[in-house]
Amino acid sequence: MAVFRHFSIFIGFLLFLFLFIPANSYAESGDTYEVGTTILNVREAPASNAKIIGLLSNGDKVVAFQEKYGWIQTYYGGEAAWIAKHHLIRTSSSSEVNNSTNTSDTSVQAATGEITVTARSVNIRSGPGTNYAIIGGTQAGDTYNIVKTSDKWNQINLGNGSTGWIAGWLTNNATAAESDSTAEESSNTVSVSAKPVKQASNQSLTGYNIVLDPGHGGKDPGAIGLGGVYEKDFISSTASKVAQQLRNAGANVILTRAGDYFVSLNERARISNAYNTHAFVSLHYNAFPIISVNGVSTYYSSTSDKQLAREVQSYLASTVSLHNRGIMQGHYRVLRNSHAPSILLELGFITNPNDLSIIQTADYQNKVAQAVTNGLKNYFHN
Ligand SMILES: [Zn+2]
């Protein structure tokens, strides 16, 4: 049994390494990433259907300890956690982790009951104060169970195993007349002023090379929505309708994927850069742990692409019935690496029952195609 004993000692040694070497000692050699999207789920395992254990927001930094299937492993609340690499931007600096741990606040009190959001749009934060990271958003009418209160802030249960904090004065639980932060707390979305239905330019898209980028595919299903639907499936059917209408308008359309297979983000940008591309349009559907969050938005990375985002979003707003979330800056890798004017469309939430019932119709997807085509015509000709 000597062999077995040596083996046990060896396993014991490995366990010792695993348990007692602080995780931070690997941070210096690990790559640092920055979150490049408004909200990013932190999951228990490297899969889109794994349990969500937390949320990160734009600009949060994470250190990668390993990479697997397009996911990076980091630590969240002291536990191993996984984040989709898709929405992360690699930063040159190393070992700087933004820990948004809650401070021990002596005024924290356990609380029970429900609160309802009364302000139009309210930030959900990682701690009880405006200095904490925004980890999500909520809107008037949303109701949550209170976990505890701290000063004028309420910790709420987000219903997916995680919690967040919202300002009490923006809910029906307002305990004090405090309004100095109201503007800041209730303005987390950038809205495009609602324009009247625009006249599309009559000019064609002949001579324009449009790279259409259907997100995800193959082993990467993208977000998973209500009833287990896959983001990638809605994207594929939408992309073929958008491609068709762009071609009808005279454009030369290049697709970064034309079936259900995996294409890396670098490859998508490489395809765009290999042509004399006039516009790069990435198609996605959105997901969020809070079921009431809904609507369509257009992201741009470089300020020079803001006008393209504006044109397409204004046509989306006037063409489809979904809520207009406006344009937002988001430093998605695929947008940063593509040299042509580039935008990323989030065409509705597959986690919202109303959005989901609409976005799977051919009528909706044809309207999206019409809006993208008209937005591009206006961008090139006005
Ligand atoms: Zn996506």
Short mmCIF file of C-alpha atoms and ligand atoms in Angstrom, two decimals:
data_model
loop_
_atom_site.label_atom_id
_atom_site.label_comp_id
_atom_site.label_asym_id
_atom_site.label_seq_id
_atom_site.Cartn_x
_atom_site.Cartn_y
_atom_site.Cartn_z
CA MET A 1 0.00 0.00 0.00
CA ALA A 2 3.06 2.19 -0.15
CA VAL A 3 2.06 3.40 -3.58
CA PHE A 4 -1.32 4.38 -2.27
CA ARG A 5 0.27 6.24 0.64
CA HIS A 6 2.55 8.21 -1.61
CA PHE A 7 -0.41 8.97 -3.79
CA SER A 8 -2.40 10.24 -0.77
CA ILE A 9 0.47 12.46 0.25
CA PHE A 10 0.62 13.82 -3.26
CA ILE A 11 -3.14 14.55 -3.27
CA GLY A 12 -2.78 16.12 0.16
CA PHE A 13 -0.04 18.34 -1.19
CA LEU A 14 -2.23 19.40 -4.10
CA LEU A 15 -5.08 20.16 -1.73
CA PHE A 16 -2.70 22.21 0.38
CA LEU A 17 -1.69 24.24 -2.68
CA PHE A 18 -5.29 24.68 -3.70
CA LEU A 19 -6.56 25.71 -0.28
CA PHE A 20 -3.75 27.75 1.18
CA ILE A 21 -2.11 29.62 -1.64
CA PRO A 22 -4.06 32.84 -1.88
CA ALA A 23 -5.86 33.26 -5.18
CA ASN A 24 -4.46 36.74 -5.53
CA SER A 25 -0.97 35.38 -6.02
CA TYR A 26 -2.01 34.39 -9.56
CA ALA A 27 -3.39 37.80 -10.36
CA GLU A 28 -0.12 39.23 -11.57
CA SER A 29 0.18 36.65 -14.30
CA GLY A 30 -3.55 36.75 -15.12
CA ASP A 31 -4.92 39.03 -17.81
CA THR A 32 -7.07 41.89 -16.64
CA TYR A 33 -10.32 42.59 -18.44
CA GLU A 34 -12.78 45.41 -18.30
CA VAL A 35 -16.52 44.90 -18.68
CA GLY A 36 -17.57 46.45 -22.01
CA THR A 37 -21.31 46.17 -21.71
CA THR A 38 -23.97 47.73 -19.47
CA ILE A 39 -24.66 44.55 -17.55
CA LEU A 40 -22.73 41.31 -17.46
CA ASN A 41 -23.83 38.15 -15.68
CA VAL A 42 -21.43 36.33 -13.38
CA ARG A 43 -22.15 32.60 -13.49
CA GLU A 44 -21.37 29.50 -11.48
CA ALA A 45 -20.03 27.57 -14.47
CA PRO A 46 -18.78 28.33 -18.02
CA ALA A 47 -22.16 28.03 -19.74
CA SER A 48 -24.92 30.48 -20.65
CA ASN A 49 -27.45 28.41 -18.73
CA ALA A 50 -25.37 28.18 -15.55
CA LYS A 51 -26.72 29.81 -12.41
CA ILE A 52 -26.23 33.58 -12.22
CA ILE A 53 -24.45 34.48 -8.99
CA GLY A 54 -23.87 38.18 -9.57
CA LEU A 55 -23.74 41.08 -11.96
CA LEU A 56 -20.97 43.33 -13.21
CA SER A 57 -21.38 46.64 -14.98
CA ASN A 58 -19.55 48.70 -17.57
CA GLY A 59 -15.98 49.50 -16.52
CA ASP A 60 -15.75 46.88 -13.75
CA LYS A 61 -12.42 45.07 -13.82
CA VAL A 62 -11.87 41.34 -13.48
CA VAL A 63 -8.79 39.13 -13.49
CA ALA A 64 -8.83 35.95 -15.53
CA PHE A 65 -7.42 32.84 -13.85
CA GLN A 66 -8.21 30.48 -16.70
CA GLU A 67 -10.14 30.41 -19.94
CA LYS A 68 -12.56 27.76 -21.22
CA TYR A 69 -15.02 27.69 -24.17
CA GLY A 70 -14.99 31.47 -24.54
CA TRP A 71 -15.49 32.02 -20.80
CA ILE A 72 -12.99 33.33 -18.28
CA GLN A 73 -12.81 32.19 -14.70
CA THR A 74 -12.46 34.79 -11.99
CA TYR A 75 -13.51 35.17 -8.36
CA TYR A 76 -16.70 36.81 -7.23
CA GLY A 77 -17.52 37.20 -3.55
CA GLY A 78 -14.63 34.84 -2.78
CA GLU A 79 -15.92 32.06 -5.01
CA ALA A 80 -14.84 30.85 -8.42
CA ALA A 81 -17.12 32.39 -11.03
CA TRP A 82 -17.34 32.51 -14.83
CA ILE A 83 -17.90 35.41 -17.21
CA ALA A 84 -18.49 35.32 -20.97
CA LYS A 85 -15.37 36.71 -22.65
CA HIS A 86 -17.54 38.09 -25.46
CA HIS A 87 -18.35 41.26 -23.51
CA LEU A 88 -14.91 41.79 -21.94
CA ILE A 89 -12.16 44.10 -23.14
CA ARG A 90 -8.60 43.06 -22.36
CA THR A 91 -6.74 45.87 -20.66
CA SER A 92 -2.98 46.26 -20.66
CA SER A 93 -2.58 46.80 -16.92
CA SER A 94 -2.45 43.71 -14.73
CA SER A 95 -3.65 42.68 -11.29
CA GLU A 96 -6.02 45.52 -10.56
CA VAL A 97 -9.29 44.06 -9.41
CA ASN A 98 -12.24 46.24 -8.58
CA ASN A 99 -13.72 44.61 -5.52
CA SER A 100 -17.08 46.09 -4.77
CA THR A 101 -17.39 44.49 -1.37
CA ASN A 102 -19.88 46.05 0.98
CA THR A 103 -18.48 48.08 3.82
CA SER A 104 -19.57 47.04 7.28
CA ASP A 105 -22.09 49.71 8.01
CA THR A 106 -23.26 49.96 11.59
CA SER A 107 -26.67 51.27 10.52
CA VAL A 108 -27.48 48.13 8.54
CA GLN A 109 -30.75 46.62 9.69
CA ALA A 110 -32.45 43.43 8.67
CA ALA A 111 -35.78 44.14 7.09
CA THR A 112 -38.65 42.28 5.52
CA GLY A 113 -41.48 43.23 3.22
CA GLU A 114 -41.82 44.50 -0.30
CA ILE A 115 -40.99 47.75 -1.98
CA THR A 116 -42.17 49.13 -5.28
CA VAL A 117 -40.06 51.38 -7.46
CA THR A 118 -41.76 54.73 -7.99
CA ALA A 119 -39.20 56.64 -10.10
CA ARG A 120 -39.21 56.09 -13.86
CA SER A 121 -35.78 54.51 -14.05
CA VAL A 122 -33.60 53.58 -11.08
CA ASN A 123 -30.07 52.20 -10.77
CA ILE A 124 -29.39 48.99 -8.88
CA ARG A 125 -26.03 49.21 -7.14
CA SER A 126 -23.58 46.81 -5.48
CA GLY A 127 -23.79 48.70 -2.17
CA PRO A 128 -25.78 51.29 -0.21
CA GLY A 129 -24.59 54.54 -1.83
CA THR A 130 -24.07 56.29 -5.15
CA ASN A 131 -20.33 55.56 -4.90
CA TYR A 132 -21.04 51.86 -5.48
CA ALA A 133 -20.99 50.29 -8.96
CA ILE A 134 -24.21 50.20 -10.96
CA ILE A 135 -25.05 46.52 -11.42
CA GLY A 136 -28.42 46.90 -13.08
CA GLY A 137 -31.50 48.98 -13.62
CA THR A 138 -35.13 48.86 -12.73
CA GLN A 139 -38.20 50.94 -13.44
CA ALA A 140 -41.44 52.26 -11.98
CA GLY A 141 -43.80 49.50 -10.88
CA ASP A 142 -41.15 46.81 -10.30
CA THR A 143 -41.55 45.17 -6.91
CA TYR A 144 -38.83 43.51 -4.81
CA ASN A 145 -38.44 41.78 -1.47
CA ILE A 146 -36.26 43.76 0.92
CA VAL A 147 -33.33 41.89 2.45
CA LYS A 148 -32.14 44.72 4.70
CA THR A 149 -31.88 48.47 4.88
CA SER A 150 -28.90 50.73 5.46
CA ASP A 151 -29.57 54.39 6.06
CA LYS A 152 -31.85 55.39 3.17
CA TRP A 153 -30.91 52.45 0.97
CA ASN A 154 -32.65 49.11 0.57
CA GLN A 155 -30.96 45.85 -0.26
CA ILE A 156 -33.30 43.93 -2.54
CA ASN A 157 -33.54 40.35 -3.70
CA LEU A 158 -33.08 40.21 -7.48
CA GLY A 159 -34.76 36.81 -7.68
CA ASN A 160 -31.79 34.98 -9.17
CA GLY A 161 -29.86 34.34 -5.99
CA SER A 162 -28.22 37.75 -6.07
CA THR A 163 -29.04 41.03 -4.37
CA GLY A 164 -28.55 44.71 -5.11
CA TRP A 165 -29.18 48.09 -3.52
CA ILE A 166 -31.60 50.83 -4.53
CA ALA A 167 -32.18 54.32 -3.15
CA GLY A 168 -35.15 54.28 -0.77
CA TRP A 169 -36.33 57.74 -1.86
CA LEU A 170 -37.07 56.40 -5.34
CA THR A 171 -39.44 53.76 -3.95
CA ASN A 172 -42.64 53.67 -1.93
CA ASN A 173 -40.33 53.01 1.05
CA ALA A 174 -39.08 56.62 1.12
CA THR A 175 -38.05 57.19 4.72
CA ALA A 176 -36.64 60.67 4.35
CA ALA A 177 -36.96 63.61 2.03
CA GLU A 178 -33.69 63.11 0.24
CA SER A 179 -33.58 64.09 -3.37
CA ASP A 180 -30.12 65.42 -4.15
CA SER A 181 -29.09 62.20 -5.85
CA THR A 182 -32.39 61.59 -7.57
CA ALA A 183 -31.29 62.90 -10.93
CA GLU A 184 -28.15 60.80 -10.92
CA GLU A 185 -29.93 57.68 -9.76
CA SER A 186 -32.74 57.89 -12.22
CA SER A 187 -30.89 58.60 -15.42
CA ASN A 188 -29.09 55.41 -16.29
CA THR A 189 -30.40 55.17 -19.81
CA VAL A 190 -29.49 57.46 -22.65
CA SER A 191 -32.61 58.26 -24.60
CA VAL A 192 -32.88 59.37 -28.16
CA SER A 193 -35.45 62.08 -28.52
CA ALA A 194 -38.46 60.43 -30.11
CA LYS A 195 -38.56 61.59 -33.68
CA PRO A 196 -41.61 61.56 -35.87
CA VAL A 197 -41.65 58.85 -38.52
CA LYS A 198 -38.91 59.78 -40.89
CA GLN A 199 -39.04 59.83 -44.65
CA ALA A 200 -36.52 57.31 -45.85
CA SER A 201 -34.09 58.47 -48.46
CA ASN A 202 -35.11 57.23 -51.89
CA GLN A 203 -31.56 56.65 -52.87
CA SER A 204 -30.34 53.09 -53.05
CA LEU A 205 -27.51 51.29 -51.32
CA THR A 206 -25.93 50.31 -54.65
CA GLY A 207 -22.16 50.30 -54.32
CA TYR A 208 -22.20 49.98 -50.53
CA ASN A 209 -20.59 47.01 -48.81
CA ILE A 210 -22.47 46.15 -45.64
CA VAL A 211 -21.06 43.53 -43.28
CA LEU A 212 -23.90 41.95 -41.35
CA ASP A 213 -22.76 40.17 -38.19
CA PRO A 214 -25.25 37.68 -36.72
CA GLY A 215 -24.02 37.29 -33.12
CA HIS A 216 -23.12 33.96 -31.48
CA GLY A 217 -23.76 30.63 -33.25
CA GLY A 218 -22.72 27.00 -32.92
CA LYS A 219 -21.38 26.17 -29.46
CA ASP A 220 -22.14 29.76 -28.36
CA PRO A 221 -25.93 30.08 -27.99
CA GLY A 222 -25.72 33.66 -26.71
CA ALA A 223 -28.27 34.54 -24.07
CA ILE A 224 -30.88 32.01 -23.01
CA GLY A 225 -34.37 33.39 -22.60
CA LEU A 226 -37.71 32.38 -21.18
CA GLY A 227 -38.53 28.75 -21.85
CA GLY A 228 -34.90 28.04 -22.74
CA VAL A 229 -34.93 29.83 -26.12
CA TYR A 230 -31.55 30.69 -27.62
CA GLU A 231 -30.52 34.18 -28.68
CA LYS A 232 -28.58 32.73 -31.65
CA ASP A 233 -31.74 31.23 -33.19
CA PHE A 234 -33.66 34.52 -33.31
CA ILE A 235 -30.57 36.24 -34.68
CA SER A 236 -30.24 33.78 -37.57
CA SER A 237 -33.80 34.29 -38.82
CA THR A 238 -33.54 38.07 -38.35
CA ALA A 239 -30.20 38.26 -40.17
CA SER A 240 -31.53 36.56 -43.28
CA LYS A 241 -34.39 39.07 -43.48
CA VAL A 242 -32.07 42.03 -42.94
CA ALA A 243 -29.67 40.69 -45.59
CA GLN A 244 -32.54 40.25 -48.04
CA GLN A 245 -33.86 43.80 -47.66
CA LEU A 246 -30.37 45.31 -47.85
CA ARG A 247 -29.76 43.36 -51.08
CA ASN A 248 -33.14 44.50 -52.43
CA ALA A 249 -31.95 48.06 -51.79
CA GLY A 250 -28.83 47.37 -53.87
CA ALA A 251 -26.26 46.75 -51.13
CA ASN A 252 -23.53 44.16 -51.35
CA VAL A 253 -24.07 42.18 -48.13
CA ILE A 254 -21.33 40.14 -46.50
CA LEU A 255 -22.39 37.86 -43.61
CA THR A 256 -19.85 36.94 -40.91
CA ARG A 257 -21.74 33.68 -40.43
CA ALA A 258 -24.37 32.13 -42.68
CA GLY A 259 -25.41 29.16 -40.57
CA ASP A 260 -25.38 27.85 -37.04
CA TYR A 261 -21.64 27.63 -36.39
CA PHE A 262 -19.16 29.37 -34.13
CA VAL A 263 -17.19 32.38 -35.37
CA SER A 264 -14.77 34.14 -33.01
CA LEU A 265 -15.04 37.87 -32.39
CA ASN A 266 -11.61 38.44 -33.94
CA GLU A 267 -12.67 36.55 -37.05
CA ARG A 268 -15.82 38.68 -37.36
CA ALA A 269 -13.74 41.87 -37.24
CA ARG A 270 -11.19 40.36 -39.63
CA ILE A 271 -13.94 39.66 -42.17
CA SER A 272 -15.16 43.25 -41.86
CA ASN A 273 -11.65 44.63 -42.30
CA ALA A 274 -10.93 42.41 -45.29
CA TYR A 275 -13.43 44.33 -47.42
CA ASN A 276 -13.89 47.96 -48.28
CA THR A 277 -16.70 47.91 -45.73
CA HIS A 278 -18.96 50.93 -45.48
CA ALA A 279 -20.85 49.78 -42.38
CA PHE A 280 -20.65 46.88 -39.93
CA VAL A 281 -23.92 45.90 -38.23
CA SER A 282 -23.91 43.29 -35.45
CA LEU A 283 -27.26 41.72 -34.55
CA HIS A 284 -28.13 40.55 -31.03
CA TYR A 285 -31.04 39.96 -28.70
CA ASN A 286 -30.77 40.98 -25.08
CA ALA A 287 -31.29 39.29 -21.71
CA PHE A 288 -31.53 40.52 -18.15
CA PRO A 289 -32.28 38.88 -14.78
CA ILE A 290 -35.15 41.31 -14.15
CA ILE A 291 -38.06 40.14 -16.25
CA SER A 292 -39.63 43.59 -16.77
CA VAL A 293 -36.59 45.05 -18.53
CA ASN A 294 -37.45 45.41 -22.22
CA GLY A 295 -36.86 47.30 -25.44
CA VAL A 296 -34.47 47.89 -28.33
CA SER A 297 -31.17 49.75 -28.26
CA THR A 298 -28.22 50.46 -30.52
CA TYR A 299 -24.63 50.46 -29.27
CA TYR A 300 -21.63 52.20 -30.74
CA SER A 301 -18.04 52.24 -29.48
CA SER A 302 -16.22 55.08 -31.22
CA THR A 303 -17.84 58.53 -31.06
CA SER A 304 -17.46 58.74 -34.83
CA ASP A 305 -20.01 55.91 -35.12
CA LYS A 306 -22.60 57.66 -32.98
CA GLN A 307 -24.39 59.14 -36.01
CA LEU A 308 -24.83 55.71 -37.59
CA ALA A 309 -26.25 54.43 -34.29
CA ARG A 310 -28.60 57.40 -34.13
CA GLU A 311 -29.93 56.88 -37.67
CA VAL A 312 -30.63 53.16 -37.23
CA GLN A 313 -32.09 53.53 -33.72
CA SER A 314 -34.43 56.32 -34.81
CA TYR A 315 -35.82 54.10 -37.56
CA LEU A 316 -36.12 51.17 -35.15
CA ALA A 317 -38.01 53.44 -32.72
CA SER A 318 -40.45 54.57 -35.38
CA THR A 319 -40.86 51.17 -37.06
CA VAL A 320 -41.18 48.57 -34.29
CA SER A 321 -43.55 48.57 -31.34
CA LEU A 322 -40.95 47.69 -28.70
CA HIS A 323 -39.78 50.24 -26.11
CA ASN A 324 -37.08 52.62 -27.38
CA ARG A 325 -34.09 52.33 -25.04
CA GLY A 326 -32.04 54.72 -27.18
CA ILE A 327 -28.40 54.63 -28.21
CA MET A 328 -25.62 53.76 -25.81
CA GLN A 329 -21.86 53.62 -25.92
CA GLY A 330 -20.56 50.09 -25.38
CA HIS A 331 -17.00 49.05 -26.02
CA TYR A 332 -17.72 45.64 -27.50
CA ARG A 333 -14.62 44.06 -28.92
CA VAL A 334 -16.25 43.38 -32.27
CA LEU A 335 -17.07 47.11 -32.61
CA ARG A 336 -13.63 48.26 -31.52
CA ASN A 337 -11.78 45.93 -33.86
CA SER A 338 -13.81 46.61 -36.96
CA HIS A 339 -12.46 49.65 -38.83
CA ALA A 340 -15.67 50.55 -40.66
CA PRO A 341 -18.45 52.53 -38.95
CA SER A 342 -19.80 49.86 -36.61
CA ILE A 343 -22.91 49.39 -34.52
CA LEU A 344 -24.41 46.59 -32.44
CA LEU A 345 -28.19 46.22 -32.28
CA GLU A 346 -29.88 44.72 -29.22
CA LEU A 347 -33.27 43.93 -30.72
CA GLY A 348 -35.35 43.13 -27.64
CA PHE A 349 -35.16 41.04 -24.46
CA ILE A 350 -35.72 37.30 -24.73
CA THR A 351 -36.19 37.43 -20.92
CA ASN A 352 -39.24 39.72 -21.19
CA PRO A 353 -42.53 37.95 -22.04
CA ASN A 354 -43.91 40.76 -24.22
CA ASP A 355 -40.68 41.35 -26.14
CA LEU A 356 -40.24 37.62 -26.63
CA SER A 357 -43.74 37.15 -28.02
CA ILE A 358 -43.13 39.91 -30.57
CA ILE A 359 -39.54 39.34 -31.64
CA GLN A 360 -40.15 35.79 -32.82
CA THR A 361 -42.66 36.94 -35.44
CA ALA A 362 -41.68 37.36 -39.09
CA ASP A 363 -43.49 40.71 -39.02
CA TYR A 364 -41.19 42.07 -36.31
CA GLN A 365 -38.04 40.77 -37.99
CA ASN A 366 -39.12 42.27 -41.33
CA LYS A 367 -39.66 45.61 -39.61
CA VAL A 368 -36.18 45.39 -38.12
CA ALA A 369 -34.83 44.73 -41.63
CA GLN A 370 -36.73 47.74 -42.95
CA ALA A 371 -35.42 49.97 -40.12
CA VAL A 372 -31.80 48.89 -40.65
CA THR A 373 -32.10 49.47 -44.41
CA ASN A 374 -33.68 52.91 -44.02
CA GLY A 375 -31.23 53.87 -41.28
CA LEU A 376 -28.29 53.02 -43.54
CA LYS A 377 -29.82 54.85 -46.52
CA ASN A 378 -30.27 57.95 -44.40
CA TYR A 379 -26.76 57.65 -42.99
CA PHE A 380 -25.14 57.45 -46.41
CA HIS A 381 -27.33 59.97 -48.25
CA ASN A 382 -28.27 62.70 -45.77
ZN ZN B 1 -25.58 38.62 -27.91
#
